[in-house]
Amino acid sequence: MRRTSLEGADCPIARSLDVIGDWWSLLIIRDAMLGVRRFGEFQKSLGVAKNILTTRLRTLVEHGILDTAPASDGSAYQEYVLTPKGRDLFPVLVALRQWGEEHCFEGGRGSTVLVDVERGRPVRKLELRSEDGRLLSPADTQVKKRGRSG
Amino acid sequence: MRRTSLEGADCPIARSLDVIGDWWSLLIIRDAMLGVRRFGEFQKSLGVAKNILTTRLRTLVEHGILDTAPASDGSAYQEYVLTPKGRDLFPVLVALRQWGEEHCFEGGRGSTVLVDVERGRPVRKLELRSEDGRLLSPADTQVKKRGRSG
DNA sequence: TCCAAGTGGTTGCATCATGCAACCGACACT
DNA sequence: AGTGTCGGTTGCATGATGCAACCACTTGGA
């Protein structure tokens, strides 16, 4: 991946992808959000090679998405926990999940749904709204520069 | 990328990433959503090598995210346009953009914002809500199996 | 009609990231 | 001391990525 070329890009999407845009990182974050904390748990859950997992965890820590902490079970090992920055990726994962559920399975629906724990009912679809509450489609939006003459 | 290992995964996130989880695809889709249609436009905008662009456009078409159409300017060339499936990736891009704006720039804010065209005001942050409208955090949600005993 | 430039690629080759498997030190349990 | 687990590191093979050169077709101009 030739990430370096866009590292300093203005586009926030490019910047985000530069951090979490690889195959494993988002799956690690997904697992972390489900409560996975230990190296071995990630490895078993993802089926990823250990060296790859090592480098991914390291870069996620460097980027401030995960943090290391002493193991909560008292053992001598450490755990990887999401930082607030990492937790803020929740909408990204939900958006990917909803798109995948709708478009990446045969019957048009996946075999799993995201539900609200309190009621056990499926969550709403993510939707973009204007400041005053109108539902926005791509055509209703525009990227605008801040600070400079735009 | 060892995508084949997870191609048949149950997880919709993994399936999504299998389709759009590489560095360039989402940037291509971003540009397409901004109105870019021609091969040369994508190439200039992204700065990507032409062979890479060729393969990415091809796989995006194969996956039903882009479609080819005769050029709208009457020339003999073709254009790449988003399908409905592709347009449904809008929330994914917005989520990535909002996260990037908040976490991937020095001052804590990016140099661009997504605005509502009609009013020119910044859009709301994406938020996940339950069926009855409550705001949901990761801890408030759970992945549930459908169809089978779960 | 011929040449030149633009468009949309393909091909060859180098390099880097990824993946697999083997190895390894620290700790745990007996 | 011996065996097993945890959390890695190292070496090596392979596949994806990137660059640059090349190519076919179209377009435009004289």
Tab-separated table of N, CA and C (backbone and C1' of nucleotides) in Angstrom, chain B residues 1 22-24 48-52 56 75-77, chain D residues 15-27:
chain	number	residue	atom	x	y	z
B	1	MET	N	-3.268	-9.438	0.290
B	1	MET	CA	-4.417	-9.540	1.184
B	1	MET	C	-5.036	-10.932	1.117
B	22	ASP	N	-10.019	-2.058	0.526
B	22	ASP	CA	-8.651	-1.703	0.169
B	22	ASP	C	-8.505	-0.195	0.049
B	23	TRP	N	-7.275	0.199	-0.044
B	23	TRP	CA	-6.926	1.603	0.001
B	23	TRP	C	-7.662	2.452	-1.033
B	24	TRP	N	-7.723	1.999	-2.276
B	24	TRP	CA	-8.218	2.878	-3.332
B	24	TRP	C	-9.724	2.851	-3.548
B	48	VAL	N	-3.374	7.803	-8.824
B	48	VAL	CA	-3.112	6.370	-8.785
B	48	VAL	C	-2.576	5.894	-10.136
B	49	ALA	N	-1.752	4.866	-10.112
B	49	ALA	CA	-1.231	4.296	-11.353
B	49	ALA	C	-2.376	3.734	-12.183
B	50	LYS	N	-2.212	3.809	-13.496
B	50	LYS	CA	-3.323	3.442	-14.371
B	50	LYS	C	-3.690	1.963	-14.298
B	51	ASN	N	-2.674	1.120	-14.139
B	51	ASN	CA	-3.016	-0.306	-14.044
B	51	ASN	C	-3.809	-0.603	-12.762
B	52	ILE	N	-3.436	0.051	-11.684
B	52	ILE	CA	-4.180	-0.135	-10.437
B	52	ILE	C	-5.610	0.353	-10.608
B	56	ARG	N	-9.068	-1.771	-10.130
B	56	ARG	CA	-10.048	-1.377	-9.119
B	56	ARG	C	-11.401	-1.092	-9.748
B	75	SER	N	-18.942	11.426	-26.900
B	75	SER	CA	-17.718	10.816	-27.415
B	75	SER	C	-17.826	9.293	-27.359
B	76	ALA	N	-16.850	8.648	-27.954
B	76	ALA	CA	-16.924	7.193	-28.069
B	76	ALA	C	-16.509	6.480	-26.781
B	77	TYR	N	-16.100	7.229	-25.787
B	77	TYR	CA	-15.596	6.597	-24.570
B	77	TYR	C	-16.722	6.244	-23.619
D	15	DG	P	1.212	-16.783	-5.025
D	15	DG	O5'	0.209	-15.576	-4.817
D	15	DG	C5'	-0.145	-15.202	-3.496
D	15	DG	C4'	-0.232	-13.703	-3.381
D	15	DG	C3'	-0.814	-13.012	-4.618
D	15	DG	O3'	-1.731	-12.030	-4.163
D	15	DG	C1'	1.229	-12.011	-4.046
D	16	DA	P	-2.857	-11.451	-5.139
D	16	DA	O5'	-2.828	-9.908	-4.762
D	16	DA	C5'	-2.819	-9.531	-3.393
D	16	DA	C4'	-2.110	-8.204	-3.217
D	16	DA	C3'	-2.649	-7.088	-4.106
D	16	DA	O3'	-2.858	-5.949	-3.298
D	16	DA	C1'	-0.282	-7.285	-4.352
D	17	DT	P	-3.574	-4.652	-3.901
D	17	DT	O5'	-2.327	-3.723	-4.216
D	17	DT	C5'	-1.441	-3.377	-3.157
D	17	DT	C4'	-0.267	-2.585	-3.692
D	17	DT	C3'	-0.643	-1.447	-4.656
D	17	DT	O3'	-0.267	-0.215	-4.056
D	17	DT	C1'	1.203	-2.740	-5.456
D	18	DG	P	-0.539	1.159	-4.808
D	18	DG	O5'	0.812	1.334	-5.629
D	18	DG	C5'	2.048	1.366	-4.922
D	18	DG	C4'	3.169	1.724	-5.869
D	18	DG	C3'	2.815	2.794	-6.905
D	18	DG	O3'	3.864	3.749	-6.991
D	18	DG	C1'	3.602	0.840	-7.990
D	19	DC	P	3.685	5.046	-7.889
D	19	DC	O5'	4.759	4.848	-9.034
D	19	DC	C5'	6.050	4.351	-8.705
D	19	DC	C4'	6.827	4.057	-9.974
D	19	DC	C3'	6.583	5.058	-11.109
D	19	DC	O3'	7.832	5.491	-11.624
D	19	DC	C1'	6.215	2.833	-11.861
D	20	DA	P	7.867	6.732	-12.669
D	20	DA	O5'	8.256	6.043	-14.034
D	20	DA	C5'	9.129	4.913	-14.022
D	20	DA	C4'	9.095	4.228	-15.369
D	20	DA	C3'	8.827	5.160	-16.552
D	20	DA	O3'	9.634	4.760	-17.643
D	20	DA	C1'	7.226	3.455	-16.522
D	21	DA	P	9.803	5.701	-18.914
D	21	DA	O5'	9.680	4.678	-20.127
D	21	DA	C5'	10.186	3.354	-19.986
D	21	DA	C4'	9.350	2.402	-20.814
D	21	DA	C3'	9.001	2.922	-22.216
D	21	DA	O3'	9.347	1.962	-23.191
D	21	DA	C1'	7.059	2.160	-21.107
D	22	DC	P	9.265	2.313	-24.763
D	22	DC	O5'	7.920	1.582	-25.223
D	22	DC	C5'	7.742	0.205	-24.896
D	22	DC	C4'	6.286	-0.177	-25.109
D	22	DC	C3'	5.713	0.255	-26.473
D	22	DC	O3'	5.269	-0.891	-27.184
D	22	DC	C1'	4.228	0.766	-24.680
D	23	DC	P	4.893	-0.787	-28.781
D	23	DC	O5'	3.374	-1.256	-28.831
D	23	DC	C5'	2.732	-1.793	-27.686
D	23	DC	C4'	1.234	-1.596	-27.819
D	23	DC	C3'	0.780	-1.069	-29.184
D	23	DC	O3'	-0.317	-1.819	-29.644
D	23	DC	C1'	-0.089	0.276	-27.441
D	24	DA	P	-0.706	-1.899	-31.202
D	24	DA	O5'	-2.274	-1.611	-31.166
D	24	DA	C5'	-3.089	-2.359	-30.299
D	24	DA	C4'	-4.410	-1.633	-30.096
D	24	DA	C3'	-5.020	-1.086	-31.391
D	24	DA	O3'	-6.415	-1.350	-31.372
D	24	DA	C1'	-4.732	0.685	-29.840
D	25	DC	P	-7.316	-1.131	-32.680
D	25	DC	O5'	-8.190	0.140	-32.299
D	25	DC	C5'	-8.877	0.147	-31.048
D	25	DC	C4'	-9.319	1.556	-30.735
D	25	DC	C3'	-9.947	2.301	-31.924
D	25	DC	O3'	-11.258	2.716	-31.558
D	25	DC	C1'	-8.322	3.642	-30.823
D	26	DT	P	-12.216	3.493	-32.601
D	26	DT	O5'	-12.079	5.010	-32.076
D	26	DT	C5'	-12.221	5.266	-30.683
D	26	DT	C4'	-11.958	6.744	-30.412
D	26	DT	C3'	-12.653	7.710	-31.391
D	26	DT	O3'	-13.388	8.646	-30.623
D	26	DT	C1'	-10.343	8.237	-31.174
D	27	DT	P	-14.437	9.661	-31.272
D	27	DT	O5'	-13.593	11.010	-31.318
D	27	DT	C5'	-12.897	11.453	-30.142
D	27	DT	C4'	-11.950	12.588	-30.498
D	27	DT	C3'	-12.521	13.603	-31.505
D	27	DT	O3'	-12.601	14.875	-30.867
D	27	DT	C1'	-10.276	12.992	-32.021
